CSV table of C-alpha atoms in Angstrom, one decimal:
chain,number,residue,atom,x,y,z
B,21,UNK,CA,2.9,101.0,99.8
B,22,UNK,CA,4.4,97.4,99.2
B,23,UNK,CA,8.0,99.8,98.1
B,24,UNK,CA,7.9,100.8,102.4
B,25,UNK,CA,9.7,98.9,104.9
B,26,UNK,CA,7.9,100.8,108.0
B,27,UNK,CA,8.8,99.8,111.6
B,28,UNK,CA,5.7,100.9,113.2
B,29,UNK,CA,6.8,100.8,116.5
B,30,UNK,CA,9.6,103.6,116.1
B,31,UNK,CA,7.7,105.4,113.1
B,32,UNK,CA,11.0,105.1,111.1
B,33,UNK,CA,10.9,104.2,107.5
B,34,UNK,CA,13.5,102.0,106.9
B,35,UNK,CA,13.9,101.2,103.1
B,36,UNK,CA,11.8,102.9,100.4
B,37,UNK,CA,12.1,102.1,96.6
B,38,UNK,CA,10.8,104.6,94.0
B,39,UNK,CA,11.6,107.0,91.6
B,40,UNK,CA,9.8,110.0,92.9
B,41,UNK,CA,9.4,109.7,96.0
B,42,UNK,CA,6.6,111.5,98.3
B,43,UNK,CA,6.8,110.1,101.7
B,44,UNK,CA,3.4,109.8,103.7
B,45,UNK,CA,2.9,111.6,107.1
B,46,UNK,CA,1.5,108.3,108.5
B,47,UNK,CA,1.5,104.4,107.4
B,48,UNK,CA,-1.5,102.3,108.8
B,49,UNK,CA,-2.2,104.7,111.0
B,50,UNK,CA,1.1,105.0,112.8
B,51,UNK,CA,2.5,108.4,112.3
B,52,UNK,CA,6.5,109.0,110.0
B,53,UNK,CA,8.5,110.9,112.3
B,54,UNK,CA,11.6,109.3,111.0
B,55,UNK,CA,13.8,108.6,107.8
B,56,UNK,CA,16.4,105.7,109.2
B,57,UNK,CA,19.7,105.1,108.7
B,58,UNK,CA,20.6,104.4,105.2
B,59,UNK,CA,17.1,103.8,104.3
B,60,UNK,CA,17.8,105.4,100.3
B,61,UNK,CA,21.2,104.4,100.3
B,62,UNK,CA,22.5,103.5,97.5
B,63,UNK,CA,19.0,104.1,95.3
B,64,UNK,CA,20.3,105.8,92.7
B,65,UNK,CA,17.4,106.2,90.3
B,66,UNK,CA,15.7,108.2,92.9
B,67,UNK,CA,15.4,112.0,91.3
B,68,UNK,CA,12.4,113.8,93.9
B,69,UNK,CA,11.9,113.4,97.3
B,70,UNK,CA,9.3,115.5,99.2
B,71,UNK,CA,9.5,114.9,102.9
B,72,UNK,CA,5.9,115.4,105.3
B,73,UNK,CA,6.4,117.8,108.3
B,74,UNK,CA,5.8,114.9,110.3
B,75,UNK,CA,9.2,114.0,110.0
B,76,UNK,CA,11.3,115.4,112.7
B,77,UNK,CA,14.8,113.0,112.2
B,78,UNK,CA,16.7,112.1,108.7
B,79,UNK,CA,19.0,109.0,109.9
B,80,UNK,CA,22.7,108.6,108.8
B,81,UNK,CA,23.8,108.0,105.5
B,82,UNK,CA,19.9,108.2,104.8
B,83,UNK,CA,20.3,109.1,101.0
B,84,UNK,CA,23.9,108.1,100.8
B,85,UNK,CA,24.9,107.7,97.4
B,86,UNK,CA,21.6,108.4,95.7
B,87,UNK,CA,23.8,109.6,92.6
B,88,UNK,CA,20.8,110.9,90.5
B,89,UNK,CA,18.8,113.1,92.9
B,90,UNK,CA,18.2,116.4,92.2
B,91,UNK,CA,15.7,118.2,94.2
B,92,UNK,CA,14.7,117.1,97.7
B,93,UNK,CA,12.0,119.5,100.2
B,94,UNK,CA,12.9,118.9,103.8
B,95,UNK,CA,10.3,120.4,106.1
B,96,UNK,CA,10.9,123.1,109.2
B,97,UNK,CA,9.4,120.0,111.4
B,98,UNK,CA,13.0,118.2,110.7
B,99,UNK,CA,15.2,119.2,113.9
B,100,UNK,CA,17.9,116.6,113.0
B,101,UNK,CA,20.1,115.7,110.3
B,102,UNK,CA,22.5,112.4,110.6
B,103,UNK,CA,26.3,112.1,109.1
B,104,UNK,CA,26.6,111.2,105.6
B,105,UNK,CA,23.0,111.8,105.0
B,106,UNK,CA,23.4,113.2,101.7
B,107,UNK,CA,27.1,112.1,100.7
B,108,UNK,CA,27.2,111.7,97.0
B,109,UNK,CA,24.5,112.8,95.6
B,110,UNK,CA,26.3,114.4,92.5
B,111,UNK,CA,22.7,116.0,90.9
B,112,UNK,CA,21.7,118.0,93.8
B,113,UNK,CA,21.5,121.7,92.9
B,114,UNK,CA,20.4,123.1,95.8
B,115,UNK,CA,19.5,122.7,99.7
B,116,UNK,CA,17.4,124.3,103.0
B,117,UNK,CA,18.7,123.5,106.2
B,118,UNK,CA,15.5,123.5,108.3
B,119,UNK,CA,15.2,126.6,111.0
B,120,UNK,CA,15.7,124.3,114.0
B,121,UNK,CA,18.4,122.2,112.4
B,122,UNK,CA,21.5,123.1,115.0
B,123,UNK,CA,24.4,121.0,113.6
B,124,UNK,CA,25.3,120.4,110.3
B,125,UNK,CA,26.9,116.8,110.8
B,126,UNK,CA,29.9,115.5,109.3
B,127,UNK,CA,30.6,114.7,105.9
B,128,UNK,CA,26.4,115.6,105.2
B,129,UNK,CA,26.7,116.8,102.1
B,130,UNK,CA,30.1,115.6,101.0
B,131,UNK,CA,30.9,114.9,97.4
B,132,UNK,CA,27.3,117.0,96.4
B,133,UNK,CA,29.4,118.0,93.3
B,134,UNK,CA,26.2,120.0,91.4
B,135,UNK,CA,25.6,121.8,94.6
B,136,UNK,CA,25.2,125.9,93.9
B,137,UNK,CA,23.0,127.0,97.0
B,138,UNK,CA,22.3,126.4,100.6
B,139,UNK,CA,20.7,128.4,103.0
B,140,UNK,CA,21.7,127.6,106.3
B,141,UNK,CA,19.8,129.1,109.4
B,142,UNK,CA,21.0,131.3,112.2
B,143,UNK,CA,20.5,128.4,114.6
B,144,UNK,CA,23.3,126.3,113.0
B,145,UNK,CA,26.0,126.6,116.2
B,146,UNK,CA,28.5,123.6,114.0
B,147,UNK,CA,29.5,122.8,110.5
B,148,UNK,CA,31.0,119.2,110.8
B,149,UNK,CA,34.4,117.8,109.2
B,150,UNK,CA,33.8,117.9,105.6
B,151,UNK,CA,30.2,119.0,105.3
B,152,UNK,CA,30.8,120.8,102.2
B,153,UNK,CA,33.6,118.8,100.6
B,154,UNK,CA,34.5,118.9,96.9
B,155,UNK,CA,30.9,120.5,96.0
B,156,UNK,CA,32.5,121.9,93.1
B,157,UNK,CA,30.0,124.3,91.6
B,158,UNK,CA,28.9,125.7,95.4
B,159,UNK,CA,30.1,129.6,94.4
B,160,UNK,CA,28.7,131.4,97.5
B,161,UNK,CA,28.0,130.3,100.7
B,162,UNK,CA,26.6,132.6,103.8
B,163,UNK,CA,27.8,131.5,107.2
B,164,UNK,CA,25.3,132.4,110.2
B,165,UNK,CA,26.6,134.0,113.0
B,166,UNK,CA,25.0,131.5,115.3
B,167,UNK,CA,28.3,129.0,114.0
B,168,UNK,CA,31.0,129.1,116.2
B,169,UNK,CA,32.7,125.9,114.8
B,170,UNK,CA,33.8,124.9,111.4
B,171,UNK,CA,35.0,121.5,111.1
B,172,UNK,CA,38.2,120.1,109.0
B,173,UNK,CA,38.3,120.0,105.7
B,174,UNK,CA,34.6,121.4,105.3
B,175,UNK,CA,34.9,123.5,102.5
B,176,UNK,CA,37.8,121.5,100.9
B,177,UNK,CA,38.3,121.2,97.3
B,178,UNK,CA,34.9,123.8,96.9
B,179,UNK,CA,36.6,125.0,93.5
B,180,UNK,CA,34.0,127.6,92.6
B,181,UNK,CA,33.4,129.2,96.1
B,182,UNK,CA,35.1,132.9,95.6
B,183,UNK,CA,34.3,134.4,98.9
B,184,UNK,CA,33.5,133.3,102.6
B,185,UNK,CA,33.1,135.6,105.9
B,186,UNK,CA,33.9,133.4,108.7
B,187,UNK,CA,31.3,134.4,111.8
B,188,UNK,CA,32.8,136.3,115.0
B,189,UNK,CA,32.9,133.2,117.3
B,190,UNK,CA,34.5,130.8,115.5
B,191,UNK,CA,38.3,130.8,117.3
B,192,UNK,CA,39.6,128.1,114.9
B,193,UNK,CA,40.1,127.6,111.5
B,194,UNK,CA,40.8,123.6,111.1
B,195,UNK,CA,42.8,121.8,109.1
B,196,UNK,CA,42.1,122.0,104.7
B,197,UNK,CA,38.9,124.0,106.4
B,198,UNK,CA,39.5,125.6,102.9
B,199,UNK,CA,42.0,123.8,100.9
B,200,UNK,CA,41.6,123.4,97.7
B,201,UNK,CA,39.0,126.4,96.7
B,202,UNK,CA,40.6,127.3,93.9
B,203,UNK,CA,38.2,130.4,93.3
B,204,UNK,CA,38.2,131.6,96.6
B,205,UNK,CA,39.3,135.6,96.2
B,206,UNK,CA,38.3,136.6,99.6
B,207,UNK,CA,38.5,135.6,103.3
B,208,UNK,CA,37.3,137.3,106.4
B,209,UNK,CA,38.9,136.2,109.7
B,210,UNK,CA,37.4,137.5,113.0
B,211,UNK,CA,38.9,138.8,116.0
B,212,UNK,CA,37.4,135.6,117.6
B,213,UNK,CA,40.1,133.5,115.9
B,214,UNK,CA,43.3,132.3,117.9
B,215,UNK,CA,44.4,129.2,115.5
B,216,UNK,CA,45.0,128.2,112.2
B,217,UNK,CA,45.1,124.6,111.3
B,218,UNK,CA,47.3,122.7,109.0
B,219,UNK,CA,46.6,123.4,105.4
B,220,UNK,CA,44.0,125.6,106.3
B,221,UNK,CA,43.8,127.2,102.9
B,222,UNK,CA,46.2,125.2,100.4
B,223,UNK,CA,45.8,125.4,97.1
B,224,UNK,CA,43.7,128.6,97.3
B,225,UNK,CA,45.6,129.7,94.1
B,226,UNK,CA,43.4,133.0,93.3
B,227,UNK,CA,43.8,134.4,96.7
B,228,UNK,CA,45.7,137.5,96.5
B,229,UNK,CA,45.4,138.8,100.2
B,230,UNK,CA,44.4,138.4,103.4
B,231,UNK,CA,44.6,139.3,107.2
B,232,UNK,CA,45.2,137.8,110.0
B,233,UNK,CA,44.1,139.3,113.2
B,234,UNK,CA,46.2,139.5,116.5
B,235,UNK,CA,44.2,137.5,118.2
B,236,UNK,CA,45.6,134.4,115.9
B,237,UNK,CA,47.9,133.2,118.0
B,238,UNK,CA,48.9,129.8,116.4
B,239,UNK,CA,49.5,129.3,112.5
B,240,UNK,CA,50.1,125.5,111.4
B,241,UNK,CA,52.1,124.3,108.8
B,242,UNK,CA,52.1,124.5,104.8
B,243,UNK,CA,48.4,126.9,105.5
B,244,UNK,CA,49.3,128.9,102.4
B,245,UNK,CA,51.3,126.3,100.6
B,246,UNK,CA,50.4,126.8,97.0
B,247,UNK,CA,49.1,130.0,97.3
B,248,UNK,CA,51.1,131.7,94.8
B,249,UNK,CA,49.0,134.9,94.9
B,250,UNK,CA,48.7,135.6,98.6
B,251,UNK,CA,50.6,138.9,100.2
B,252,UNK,CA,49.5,138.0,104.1
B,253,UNK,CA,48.6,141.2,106.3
C-alpha cells in the first residue's frame, strides 16, 4: 500500500505506482469511489488494471499516456468517465463502456492506436470531440441509438473502420467526424440529419457511395475532398 497516494477524505486515489495494478475497494477503512485526475498519467509500465465496483468516477487524463497498457476491467458501478482518461494508450485492444456511463468525453480514448473493440451501451446520449481519434486498427464500431451527438473529429484518422450507421437522432455530422477512415466503405445517414460539417469525411478514399437525405439541409466545405471513389446520391 506504500505505491497509494489516498485522500481519505474524498476516497480518490490520487497516484498509484505498479505494474499490475488491482485497485482495493477500500484503504484504511475508507471506501475507493474514485480514480483522480491524472492519477496513472504518464505510468507507462503499467500493463493490467482491474478496477473494484466501488468505484463510481475515473478522473481526467486518469491513465493519460500509460503507453503499455493493455487490458483494463472497469466495473458497471463507474457512472463517469473524465476527458483524456485513456489518451494514448497505444496497447489497448479492447474496451466496455459501463451501462450507466452517459457521455463518452472528449478526446477519451484518443490516440488508442491497438484499439479493435468497444461496446458502448444504449445509455450513451454523446460521443465527444475526438473520442475515437486515430485508433487505427478499430474495424467496426456499433453506435447506440440512445446517441444523438457525435462530436468533431471523433472517428478521424480510424483507418481500419469500414462501416458506421449513424443513429436516427443525431442532426449533425461535425467537422473530420470521419476524415481520414481510409477503409470506411459504408455510411448510413438518418433522416434526423440537417448538417454536414467541414471535412466531414475527407480522405475516406474507399468510399464509393453514399446518400444524403433531404432533411440535410447544410453541406460544408471540402466534406468529400479526396474521395476519389464517392458517386453522392
Amino acid at each position: 500500500m506504500n505505491k497509494i497516494e489516498f485522500d481519505e477524505k474524498t476516497g480518490t486515489i490520487k497516484k498509484y505506482d505498479e505494474t499490475i495494478v488491482i485497485i482495493p475497494s477500500e484503504i484504511n477503512g475508507v471506501p475507493v469511489t474514485r480514480i483522480g485526475d491524472s492519477a496513472f498519467y504518464d505510468c507507462k509500465h503499467i500493463k493490467n488494471v482491474i478496477i473494484p465496483n466501488s468505484v463510481t468516477k475515473i478522473g481526467k487524463g486518469a491513465f493519460y499516456d500509460c503507453h503499455s497498457l493493455e487490458s483494463i476491467v472497469i466495473p458497471d458501478s463507474v457512472t463517469q468517465i473524465g476527458m483524456h482518461a485513456f489518451e494514448w494508450c497505444e496497447y489497448l485492444e479492447s474496451i466496455t463502456i459501463p451501462k450507466r456511463v452517459k457521455y463518452i468525453r472528449k478526446s477519451t480514448f484518443e490516440w488508442c492506436r491497438s484499439l479493435k473493440s468497444v461496446v458502448i451501451p444504449n445509455r450513451v446520449k454523446s460521443i465527444g470531440d475526438y473520442a475515437f481519434k486515430c485508433c487505427e486498427f478499430l474495424k467496426n464500431i456499433t453506435i447506440p441509438d440512445s446517441v444523438t451527438r457525435i462530436g468533431e473529429g471523433a472517428f478521424y484518422c480510424c483507418e481500419k473502420l469500414e462501416s458506421v450507421t449513424i443513429p436516427n437522432g443525431v442532426t449533425t455530422i461535425n467537422a473530420h467526424t470521419f476524415a481520414g477512415c481510409d477503409s470506411l466503405k459504408h455510411v448510413t445517414i438518418p433522416d434526423s440529419v440537417t448538417s454536414i460539417g467541414n471535412f466531414a469525411f475527407q480522405a475516406c478514399i474507399s468510399l464509393k457511395s453514399i446518400t444524403i437525405p433531404s432533411s440535410v439541409k447544410s453541406i460544408g466545405e471540402y466534406v468529400f475532398d479526396e474521395c476519389t471513389k464517392i458517386i453522392t446520391q
